[in-house]
Amino acid sequence: MRYDVPVASWLDYEYSMEEQKPIRSLTVILRTPGCHWRRCRMCGYWHESAPVTQADIIAQLSYALKSSPNEDFVLKLYTSGSLLDEREIAATTRRRMVQMLLQQKKLKRLIIETRPEYVSAEKIAELAAAVHLEVAIGLETADDFIRLEYIDKGFSFSDYRAAAGIIADCGATVKTYLLLKPPFVDERRAIEDAIKSADLVAPYSSTISLNLCNVQRHTQLEYLWRRGYYRPPWLWSAIEVIRAIKSERRGTVVMSDPVGAGHSRGPHNCGSCDTTVKEAIKRFNITQDLHILEGINCDCREIWAAQVRFDKLLFGSIVDHVQAGRA
Ligand SMILES: [Zn+2]
């Protein structure tokens, strides 16, 4: 494994709210010592970590920037952890990065990812001085119980709100990741939780990214999935949630990268409609046009709809049972 090249980097498109059209994007996943939390049940990204030096990280960025497009672009600079955690990216490295980004004349926006506890006005202001900054936070859900108990994320909704306030005060914007179908949550509650969470994060977020839960290797979620205690979300659920969120909020960019769609470990439908639905979601991401999600159909939609109804019946009867026990 080479430490002086990033884990991955690729060119794509992303919707620009300012210009109301797709814009080129360069995504770079830097290899760092990795996330220091490492407890989230669905996350296997820490396998991408390695004992790299700060000089290696600068070399990785410089390598990736060689493929920066010769037109206006967005740079998504990720670490599979928190870019603002100074055990991953030291303060001096962060400042060196800002100098490198100032040389990128076509760079319009920088997106980084971090847990909220590493957000400070000083760090945000430093990065925001170079270019329009968007800070992505993996809140997953606005429900503290689901986030703390089912995901083991280790921070609260108020931690997220505090970080979002600091980011806004520095003139940067927030991108919030919501997780569709965390472990131990059935299909119906997953849909309801994502829609309700979007309502609660919308005041703080310029972009809401719906992450469709997939089963990564060597995770607790994989352990559950192998034993039949977890099925990744249906792509119909993703469409349902995207439509509900976007139709309420035209001014918020709503997107969902259907990673692993159509595979048993990823979000999937019946197998025959997966590619069609996945391509529709990808086209929606860069156009924000809800018409693209209309009129897609397949026989399996009935099975999905029945499961969602059944989840409600079952969950409703459990709640009744628990309440009867308390009475
Ligand atoms: Zn189908």
mmCIF file of C-alpha atoms and ligand atoms in Angstrom:
data_model
loop_
_atom_site.group_PDB
_atom_site.id
_atom_site.type_symbol
_atom_site.label_atom_id
_atom_site.label_comp_id
_atom_site.label_asym_id
_atom_site.label_seq_id
_atom_site.Cartn_x
_atom_site.Cartn_y
_atom_site.Cartn_z
ATOM 1 C CA MET A 1 0.000 0.000 0.000
ATOM 2 C CA ARG A 2 1.354 3.410 -0.981
ATOM 3 C CA TYR A 3 0.865 6.117 1.631
ATOM 4 C CA ASP A 4 1.571 9.009 -0.721
ATOM 5 C CA VAL A 5 -1.496 8.451 -2.939
ATOM 6 C CA PRO A 6 -5.105 8.832 -1.730
ATOM 7 C CA VAL A 7 -7.422 5.869 -1.041
ATOM 8 C CA ALA A 8 -9.401 6.992 -4.105
ATOM 9 C CA SER A 9 -10.183 10.055 -6.182
ATOM 10 C CA TRP A 10 -12.631 10.517 -9.052
ATOM 11 C CA LEU A 11 -14.410 13.098 -11.186
ATOM 12 C CA ASP A 12 -18.194 13.391 -11.300
ATOM 13 C CA TYR A 13 -20.977 16.000 -11.279
ATOM 14 C CA GLU A 14 -22.828 17.677 -8.459
ATOM 15 C CA TYR A 15 -25.803 20.051 -8.413
ATOM 16 C CA SER A 16 -24.936 23.693 -7.778
ATOM 17 C CA MET A 17 -27.732 25.626 -6.072
ATOM 18 C CA GLU A 18 -26.021 28.957 -6.864
ATOM 19 C CA GLU A 19 -25.899 28.250 -10.579
ATOM 20 C CA GLN A 20 -29.019 26.029 -10.677
ATOM 21 C CA LYS A 21 -27.216 23.437 -12.777
ATOM 22 C CA PRO A 22 -24.763 20.546 -12.495
ATOM 23 C CA ILE A 23 -21.122 21.423 -11.815
ATOM 24 C CA ARG A 24 -18.011 19.231 -12.051
ATOM 25 C CA SER A 25 -16.814 17.622 -8.812
ATOM 26 C CA LEU A 26 -13.526 16.071 -7.755
ATOM 27 C CA THR A 27 -13.823 13.690 -4.806
ATOM 28 C CA VAL A 28 -10.647 12.775 -2.916
ATOM 29 C CA ILE A 29 -10.510 10.242 -0.079
ATOM 30 C CA LEU A 30 -7.309 10.921 1.843
ATOM 31 C CA ARG A 31 -5.676 8.097 3.767
ATOM 32 C CA THR A 32 -5.117 9.219 7.368
ATOM 33 C CA PRO A 33 -4.670 7.534 10.773
ATOM 34 C CA GLY A 34 -8.479 7.234 10.592
ATOM 35 C CA CYS A 35 -11.565 7.980 12.650
ATOM 36 C CA HIS A 36 -10.910 7.993 16.398
ATOM 37 C CA TRP A 37 -14.462 7.057 17.307
ATOM 38 C CA ARG A 38 -14.722 3.792 15.345
ATOM 39 C CA ARG A 39 -17.834 2.552 17.101
ATOM 40 C CA CYS A 40 -20.633 3.145 14.610
ATOM 41 C CA ARG A 41 -22.245 -0.232 13.946
ATOM 42 C CA MET A 42 -22.510 0.176 10.179
ATOM 43 C CA CYS A 43 -19.131 1.785 9.528
ATOM 44 C CA GLY A 44 -16.114 -0.087 8.152
ATOM 45 C CA TYR A 45 -14.291 2.970 6.797
ATOM 46 C CA TRP A 46 -11.611 2.788 9.469
ATOM 47 C CA HIS A 47 -10.170 -0.166 7.505
ATOM 48 C CA GLU A 48 -8.893 2.486 5.101
ATOM 49 C CA SER A 49 -6.719 4.036 7.803
ATOM 50 C CA ALA A 50 -2.940 3.564 7.963
ATOM 51 C CA PRO A 51 0.001 4.997 9.917
ATOM 52 C CA VAL A 52 0.616 7.735 7.341
ATOM 53 C CA THR A 53 2.679 10.834 8.081
ATOM 54 C CA GLN A 54 1.497 14.410 7.617
ATOM 55 C CA ALA A 55 3.952 14.699 4.694
ATOM 56 C CA ASP A 56 2.212 11.683 3.088
ATOM 57 C CA ILE A 57 -1.143 13.468 3.395
ATOM 58 C CA ILE A 58 0.189 16.565 1.623
ATOM 59 C CA ALA A 59 1.651 14.293 -1.089
ATOM 60 C CA GLN A 60 -1.775 12.595 -1.478
ATOM 61 C CA LEU A 61 -3.538 15.931 -1.957
ATOM 62 C CA SER A 62 -0.955 17.144 -4.412
ATOM 63 C CA TYR A 63 -1.293 13.872 -6.373
ATOM 64 C CA ALA A 64 -5.108 14.175 -6.461
ATOM 65 C CA LEU A 65 -5.099 17.835 -7.487
ATOM 66 C CA LYS A 66 -3.222 16.901 -10.666
ATOM 67 C CA SER A 67 -6.585 15.665 -11.976
ATOM 68 C CA SER A 68 -8.508 18.799 -11.038
ATOM 69 C CA PRO A 69 -10.763 19.783 -13.951
ATOM 70 C CA ASN A 70 -10.046 22.749 -16.188
ATOM 71 C CA GLU A 71 -13.497 24.219 -15.484
ATOM 72 C CA ASP A 72 -15.374 25.377 -12.383
ATOM 73 C CA PHE A 73 -15.484 22.556 -9.843
ATOM 74 C CA VAL A 74 -16.354 21.439 -6.320
ATOM 75 C CA LEU A 75 -13.694 19.609 -4.291
ATOM 76 C CA LYS A 76 -14.942 16.987 -1.864
ATOM 77 C CA LEU A 77 -12.003 16.375 0.435
ATOM 78 C CA TYR A 78 -12.768 13.454 2.720
ATOM 79 C CA THR A 79 -10.741 11.278 5.096
ATOM 80 C CA SER A 80 -13.032 8.366 6.065
ATOM 81 C CA GLY A 81 -12.923 10.137 9.423
ATOM 82 C CA SER A 82 -12.959 13.802 10.456
ATOM 83 C CA LEU A 83 -10.896 16.290 8.497
ATOM 84 C CA LEU A 84 -10.996 18.654 11.485
ATOM 85 C CA ASP A 85 -9.653 16.051 13.953
ATOM 86 C CA GLU A 86 -6.062 17.194 14.418
ATOM 87 C CA ARG A 87 -4.929 13.636 15.156
ATOM 88 C CA GLU A 88 -5.839 12.920 11.520
ATOM 89 C CA ILE A 89 -4.945 16.218 9.850
ATOM 90 C CA ALA A 90 -2.609 18.342 11.967
ATOM 91 C CA ALA A 91 -3.198 22.106 12.143
ATOM 92 C CA THR A 92 -0.024 22.783 10.133
ATOM 93 C CA THR A 93 -1.165 20.308 7.444
ATOM 94 C CA ARG A 94 -4.582 21.950 7.301
ATOM 95 C CA ARG A 95 -2.928 25.350 6.771
ATOM 96 C CA ARG A 96 -0.666 23.918 4.066
ATOM 97 C CA MET A 97 -3.799 22.510 2.375
ATOM 98 C CA VAL A 98 -5.406 25.954 2.372
ATOM 99 C CA GLN A 99 -2.313 27.320 0.582
ATOM 100 C CA MET A 100 -2.596 24.544 -2.019
ATOM 101 C CA LEU A 101 -6.303 25.193 -2.558
ATOM 102 C CA LEU A 102 -5.698 28.914 -3.079
ATOM 103 C CA GLN A 103 -3.710 27.942 -6.192
ATOM 104 C CA GLN A 104 -6.801 26.234 -7.658
ATOM 105 C CA LYS A 105 -8.329 29.090 -9.635
ATOM 106 C CA LYS A 106 -11.362 27.056 -10.829
ATOM 107 C CA LEU A 107 -12.265 25.801 -7.363
ATOM 108 C CA LYS A 108 -15.727 27.108 -6.414
ATOM 109 C CA ARG A 109 -16.543 25.132 -3.300
ATOM 110 C CA LEU A 110 -14.830 22.851 -0.802
ATOM 111 C CA ILE A 111 -16.741 20.144 1.046
ATOM 112 C CA ILE A 112 -15.185 18.414 4.049
ATOM 113 C CA GLU A 113 -16.546 15.894 6.556
ATOM 114 C CA THR A 114 -16.195 15.975 10.326
ATOM 115 C CA ARG A 115 -17.785 14.866 13.565
ATOM 116 C CA PRO A 116 -19.238 17.892 15.400
ATOM 117 C CA GLU A 117 -16.855 17.763 18.380
ATOM 118 C CA TYR A 118 -13.928 18.862 16.185
ATOM 119 C CA VAL A 119 -15.673 21.962 14.826
ATOM 120 C CA SER A 120 -14.226 25.266 16.063
ATOM 121 C CA ALA A 121 -14.620 28.810 14.748
ATOM 122 C CA GLU A 122 -10.856 29.059 14.226
ATOM 123 C CA LYS A 123 -10.648 25.927 12.013
ATOM 124 C CA ILE A 124 -13.751 26.822 10.009
ATOM 125 C CA ALA A 125 -12.616 30.412 9.446
ATOM 126 C CA GLU A 126 -9.206 29.208 8.202
ATOM 127 C CA LEU A 127 -10.736 26.953 5.561
ATOM 128 C CA ALA A 128 -13.562 29.328 4.677
ATOM 129 C CA ALA A 129 -10.973 32.019 3.888
ATOM 130 C CA ALA A 130 -9.742 29.943 0.934
ATOM 131 C CA VAL A 131 -13.057 29.170 -0.771
ATOM 132 C CA HIS A 132 -16.779 28.700 -0.079
ATOM 133 C CA LEU A 133 -16.820 25.945 2.523
ATOM 134 C CA GLU A 134 -19.453 23.298 3.155
ATOM 135 C CA VAL A 135 -19.050 21.120 6.232
ATOM 136 C CA ALA A 136 -20.684 17.704 6.093
ATOM 137 C CA ILE A 137 -21.751 16.111 9.383
ATOM 138 C CA GLY A 138 -22.945 12.519 9.681
ATOM 139 C CA LEU A 139 -25.840 13.145 12.031
ATOM 140 C CA GLU A 140 -27.649 10.054 10.606
ATOM 141 C CA THR A 141 -30.920 10.846 12.399
ATOM 142 C CA ALA A 142 -32.379 13.650 14.522
ATOM 143 C CA ASP A 143 -33.558 10.954 16.982
ATOM 144 C CA ASP A 144 -31.058 10.763 19.863
ATOM 145 C CA PHE A 145 -32.202 7.287 20.903
ATOM 146 C CA ILE A 146 -31.671 5.755 17.455
ATOM 147 C CA ARG A 147 -28.329 7.580 17.011
ATOM 148 C CA LEU A 148 -26.918 6.786 20.463
ATOM 149 C CA GLU A 149 -28.356 3.325 21.132
ATOM 150 C CA TYR A 150 -28.797 1.708 17.711
ATOM 151 C CA ILE A 151 -25.902 3.305 15.809
ATOM 152 C CA ASP A 152 -23.549 4.066 18.759
ATOM 153 C CA LYS A 153 -22.635 7.390 17.208
ATOM 154 C CA GLY A 154 -21.670 9.044 20.483
ATOM 155 C CA PHE A 155 -22.995 12.568 19.952
ATOM 156 C CA SER A 156 -26.354 14.255 20.411
ATOM 157 C CA PHE A 157 -28.607 16.367 18.247
ATOM 158 C CA SER A 158 -27.687 19.373 20.394
ATOM 159 C CA ASP A 159 -23.957 18.713 19.679
ATOM 160 C CA TYR A 160 -24.831 18.826 15.975
ATOM 161 C CA ARG A 161 -26.836 22.029 16.360
ATOM 162 C CA ALA A 162 -23.998 23.726 18.246
ATOM 163 C CA ALA A 163 -21.515 22.790 15.491
ATOM 164 C CA ALA A 164 -23.948 23.934 12.790
ATOM 165 C CA GLY A 165 -24.251 27.299 14.565
ATOM 166 C CA ILE A 166 -20.458 27.805 14.583
ATOM 167 C CA ILE A 167 -20.256 26.860 10.899
ATOM 168 C CA ALA A 168 -23.017 29.305 9.936
ATOM 169 C CA ASP A 169 -21.438 32.103 12.006
ATOM 170 C CA CYS A 170 -18.247 31.671 9.956
ATOM 171 C CA GLY A 171 -20.139 32.073 6.677
ATOM 172 C CA ALA A 172 -19.880 28.394 5.741
ATOM 173 C CA THR A 173 -22.770 26.016 5.038
ATOM 174 C CA VAL A 174 -23.759 22.626 6.434
ATOM 175 C CA LYS A 175 -24.427 19.400 4.573
ATOM 176 C CA THR A 176 -26.219 16.894 6.767
ATOM 177 C CA TYR A 177 -26.013 13.154 6.187
ATOM 178 C CA LEU A 178 -29.075 11.160 7.188
ATOM 179 C CA LEU A 179 -28.876 7.374 7.300
ATOM 180 C CA LEU A 180 -31.809 5.538 5.766
ATOM 181 C CA LYS A 181 -32.499 2.416 7.826
ATOM 182 C CA PRO A 182 -30.033 2.206 10.720
ATOM 183 C CA PRO A 183 -29.662 -1.210 12.401
ATOM 184 C CA PHE A 184 -32.695 -2.411 14.455
ATOM 185 C CA VAL A 185 -35.079 -0.047 12.611
ATOM 186 C CA ASP A 186 -37.764 -1.567 10.378
ATOM 187 C CA GLU A 187 -38.581 -0.316 6.879
ATOM 188 C CA ARG A 188 -41.565 1.768 7.928
ATOM 189 C CA ARG A 189 -39.886 3.497 10.863
ATOM 190 C CA ALA A 190 -36.808 4.063 8.692
ATOM 191 C CA ILE A 191 -38.905 6.037 6.187
ATOM 192 C CA GLU A 192 -40.679 7.988 8.925
ATOM 193 C CA ASP A 193 -37.460 8.710 10.807
ATOM 194 C CA ALA A 194 -35.641 10.016 7.717
ATOM 195 C CA ILE A 195 -38.517 12.343 6.772
ATOM 196 C CA LYS A 196 -38.920 13.619 10.328
ATOM 197 C CA SER A 197 -35.143 14.076 10.670
ATOM 198 C CA ALA A 198 -35.055 16.099 7.443
ATOM 199 C CA ASP A 199 -37.700 18.442 8.916
ATOM 200 C CA LEU A 200 -35.559 18.971 12.001
ATOM 201 C CA VAL A 201 -32.210 19.476 10.218
ATOM 202 C CA ALA A 202 -33.520 21.601 7.336
ATOM 203 C CA PRO A 203 -33.111 24.929 9.196
ATOM 204 C CA TYR A 204 -29.376 24.199 9.567
ATOM 205 C CA SER A 205 -28.627 22.499 6.246
ATOM 206 C CA SER A 206 -28.110 23.778 2.713
ATOM 207 C CA THR A 207 -27.764 20.163 1.541
ATOM 208 C CA ILE A 208 -29.358 17.002 2.914
ATOM 209 C CA SER A 209 -27.664 13.821 1.770
ATOM 210 C CA LEU A 210 -29.630 10.640 2.334
ATOM 211 C CA ASN A 211 -27.198 7.772 2.791
ATOM 212 C CA LEU A 212 -28.759 4.411 2.031
ATOM 213 C CA CYS A 213 -27.381 2.025 4.610
ATOM 214 C CA ASN A 214 -25.182 -0.712 3.166
ATOM 215 C CA VAL A 215 -23.551 -3.668 4.859
ATOM 216 C CA GLN A 216 -19.792 -3.059 5.056
ATOM 217 C CA ARG A 217 -17.314 -5.802 5.856
ATOM 218 C CA HIS A 218 -16.149 -6.449 9.422
ATOM 219 C CA THR A 219 -18.889 -4.390 11.072
ATOM 220 C CA GLN A 220 -21.501 -5.197 13.698
ATOM 221 C CA LEU A 221 -24.132 -4.548 11.048
ATOM 222 C CA GLU A 222 -22.607 -7.333 8.933
ATOM 223 C CA TYR A 223 -22.899 -9.658 11.942
ATOM 224 C CA LEU A 224 -26.625 -8.857 12.192
ATOM 225 C CA TRP A 225 -27.173 -9.128 8.428
ATOM 226 C CA ARG A 226 -25.482 -12.551 8.186
ATOM 227 C CA ARG A 227 -27.916 -13.860 10.808
ATOM 228 C CA GLY A 228 -30.989 -12.407 9.099
ATOM 229 C CA TYR A 229 -31.557 -9.538 11.544
ATOM 230 C CA TYR A 230 -31.026 -6.837 8.952
ATOM 231 C CA ARG A 231 -32.089 -6.115 5.392
ATOM 232 C CA PRO A 232 -30.728 -2.962 3.691
ATOM 233 C CA PRO A 233 -33.398 -0.426 2.669
ATOM 234 C CA TRP A 234 -35.522 -0.892 -0.415
ATOM 235 C CA LEU A 235 -34.783 1.592 -3.200
ATOM 236 C CA TRP A 236 -38.546 2.351 -3.151
ATOM 237 C CA SER A 237 -38.075 3.661 0.393
ATOM 238 C CA ALA A 238 -35.265 5.917 -0.833
ATOM 239 C CA ILE A 239 -37.511 7.330 -3.553
ATOM 240 C CA GLU A 240 -40.331 7.844 -1.060
ATOM 241 C CA VAL A 241 -38.045 9.770 1.308
ATOM 242 C CA ILE A 242 -36.319 11.851 -1.392
ATOM 243 C CA ARG A 243 -39.699 12.892 -2.820
ATOM 244 C CA ALA A 244 -41.086 13.773 0.610
ATOM 245 C CA ILE A 245 -38.037 15.860 1.560
ATOM 246 C CA LYS A 246 -37.556 17.670 -1.751
ATOM 247 C CA SER A 247 -41.204 18.469 -2.431
ATOM 248 C CA GLU A 248 -41.359 20.317 0.907
ATOM 249 C CA ARG A 249 -38.068 22.178 0.387
ATOM 250 C CA ARG A 250 -37.196 23.435 -3.074
ATOM 251 C CA GLY A 251 -34.386 25.569 -1.660
ATOM 252 C CA THR A 252 -32.481 22.645 -0.113
ATOM 253 C CA VAL A 253 -30.302 20.389 -2.244
ATOM 254 C CA VAL A 254 -31.405 16.805 -1.574
ATOM 255 C CA MET A 255 -29.185 14.020 -2.779
ATOM 256 C CA SER A 256 -28.506 10.352 -2.293
ATOM 257 C CA ASP A 257 -25.543 8.438 -3.651
ATOM 258 C CA PRO A 258 -26.933 4.892 -4.121
ATOM 259 C CA VAL A 259 -23.709 3.112 -3.082
ATOM 260 C CA GLY A 260 -23.950 -0.640 -3.611
ATOM 261 C CA ALA A 261 -27.475 -0.372 -5.049
ATOM 262 C CA GLY A 262 -28.846 -3.628 -6.422
ATOM 263 C CA HIS A 263 -26.499 -5.827 -4.368
ATOM 264 C CA SER A 264 -27.611 -7.904 -1.394
ATOM 265 C CA ARG A 265 -25.341 -5.824 0.899
ATOM 266 C CA GLY A 266 -26.652 -2.547 -0.517
ATOM 267 C CA PRO A 267 -30.040 -0.874 -0.925
ATOM 268 C CA HIS A 268 -32.057 -3.067 -3.285
ATOM 269 C CA ASN A 269 -35.432 -3.951 -4.745
ATOM 270 C CA CYS A 270 -36.231 -7.181 -6.610
ATOM 271 C CA GLY A 271 -33.180 -7.360 -8.860
ATOM 272 C CA SER A 272 -34.857 -6.526 -12.147
ATOM 273 C CA CYS A 273 -35.720 -2.860 -11.463
ATOM 274 C CA ASP A 274 -32.662 -1.930 -9.377
ATOM 275 C CA THR A 275 -30.607 -0.437 -12.200
ATOM 276 C CA THR A 276 -33.507 1.710 -13.438
ATOM 277 C CA VAL A 277 -34.223 3.058 -9.965
ATOM 278 C CA LYS A 278 -30.534 3.619 -9.209
ATOM 279 C CA GLU A 279 -30.002 5.554 -12.455
ATOM 280 C CA ALA A 280 -33.093 7.682 -11.735
ATOM 281 C CA ILE A 281 -31.741 8.613 -8.290
ATOM 282 C CA LYS A 282 -28.357 9.513 -9.808
ATOM 283 C CA ARG A 283 -30.021 11.724 -12.419
ATOM 284 C CA PHE A 284 -32.142 13.348 -9.731
ATOM 285 C CA ASN A 285 -28.972 14.165 -7.729
ATOM 286 C CA ILE A 286 -27.489 16.368 -10.428
ATOM 287 C CA THR A 287 -30.748 17.917 -11.705
ATOM 288 C CA GLN A 288 -32.914 18.111 -8.524
ATOM 289 C CA ASP A 289 -35.870 17.433 -10.847
ATOM 290 C CA LEU A 290 -38.535 15.387 -9.059
ATOM 291 C CA HIS A 291 -40.211 14.425 -12.359
ATOM 292 C CA ILE A 292 -37.361 11.962 -12.884
ATOM 293 C CA LEU A 293 -38.588 9.922 -9.900
ATOM 294 C CA GLU A 294 -42.157 9.705 -11.154
ATOM 295 C CA GLY A 295 -43.622 6.895 -13.218
ATOM 296 C CA ILE A 296 -41.016 4.266 -12.299
ATOM 297 C CA ASN A 297 -42.737 0.985 -11.531
ATOM 298 C CA CYS A 298 -42.199 -2.724 -11.028
ATOM 299 C CA ASP A 299 -44.220 -5.632 -9.607
ATOM 300 C CA CYS A 300 -42.020 -5.605 -6.499
ATOM 301 C CA ARG A 301 -43.384 -2.215 -5.475
ATOM 302 C CA GLU A 302 -46.486 -4.039 -4.167
ATOM 303 C CA ILE A 303 -44.333 -6.317 -2.002
ATOM 304 C CA TRP A 304 -42.497 -3.285 -0.609
ATOM 305 C CA ALA A 305 -45.796 -1.480 0.061
ATOM 306 C CA ALA A 306 -47.168 -4.569 1.827
ATOM 307 C CA GLN A 307 -44.054 -4.809 3.992
ATOM 308 C CA VAL A 308 -44.319 -1.152 4.976
ATOM 309 C CA ARG A 309 -47.981 -1.708 5.943
ATOM 310 C CA PHE A 310 -47.091 -4.888 7.830
ATOM 311 C CA ASP A 311 -44.292 -3.123 9.751
ATOM 312 C CA LYS A 312 -46.853 -0.621 10.972
ATOM 313 C CA LEU A 313 -49.262 -3.329 12.090
ATOM 314 C CA LEU A 314 -46.530 -5.266 13.839
ATOM 315 C CA PHE A 315 -44.878 -2.227 15.416
ATOM 316 C CA GLY A 316 -48.282 -0.842 16.417
ATOM 317 C CA SER A 317 -49.169 -4.104 18.149
ATOM 318 C CA ILE A 318 -45.837 -4.173 20.020
ATOM 319 C CA VAL A 319 -46.432 -0.623 21.252
ATOM 320 C CA ASP A 320 -49.983 -1.568 22.340
ATOM 321 C CA HIS A 321 -48.579 -4.604 24.138
ATOM 322 C CA VAL A 322 -45.917 -2.545 25.946
ATOM 323 C CA GLN A 323 -48.451 0.122 26.897
ATOM 324 C CA ALA A 324 -50.927 -2.512 28.099
ATOM 325 C CA GLY A 325 -48.135 -3.979 30.257
ATOM 326 C CA ARG A 326 -47.473 -0.553 31.821
ATOM 327 C CA ALA A 327 -51.171 0.199 32.472
HETATM 328 ZN ZN ZN B 1 -38.625 -4.617 -8.889
#
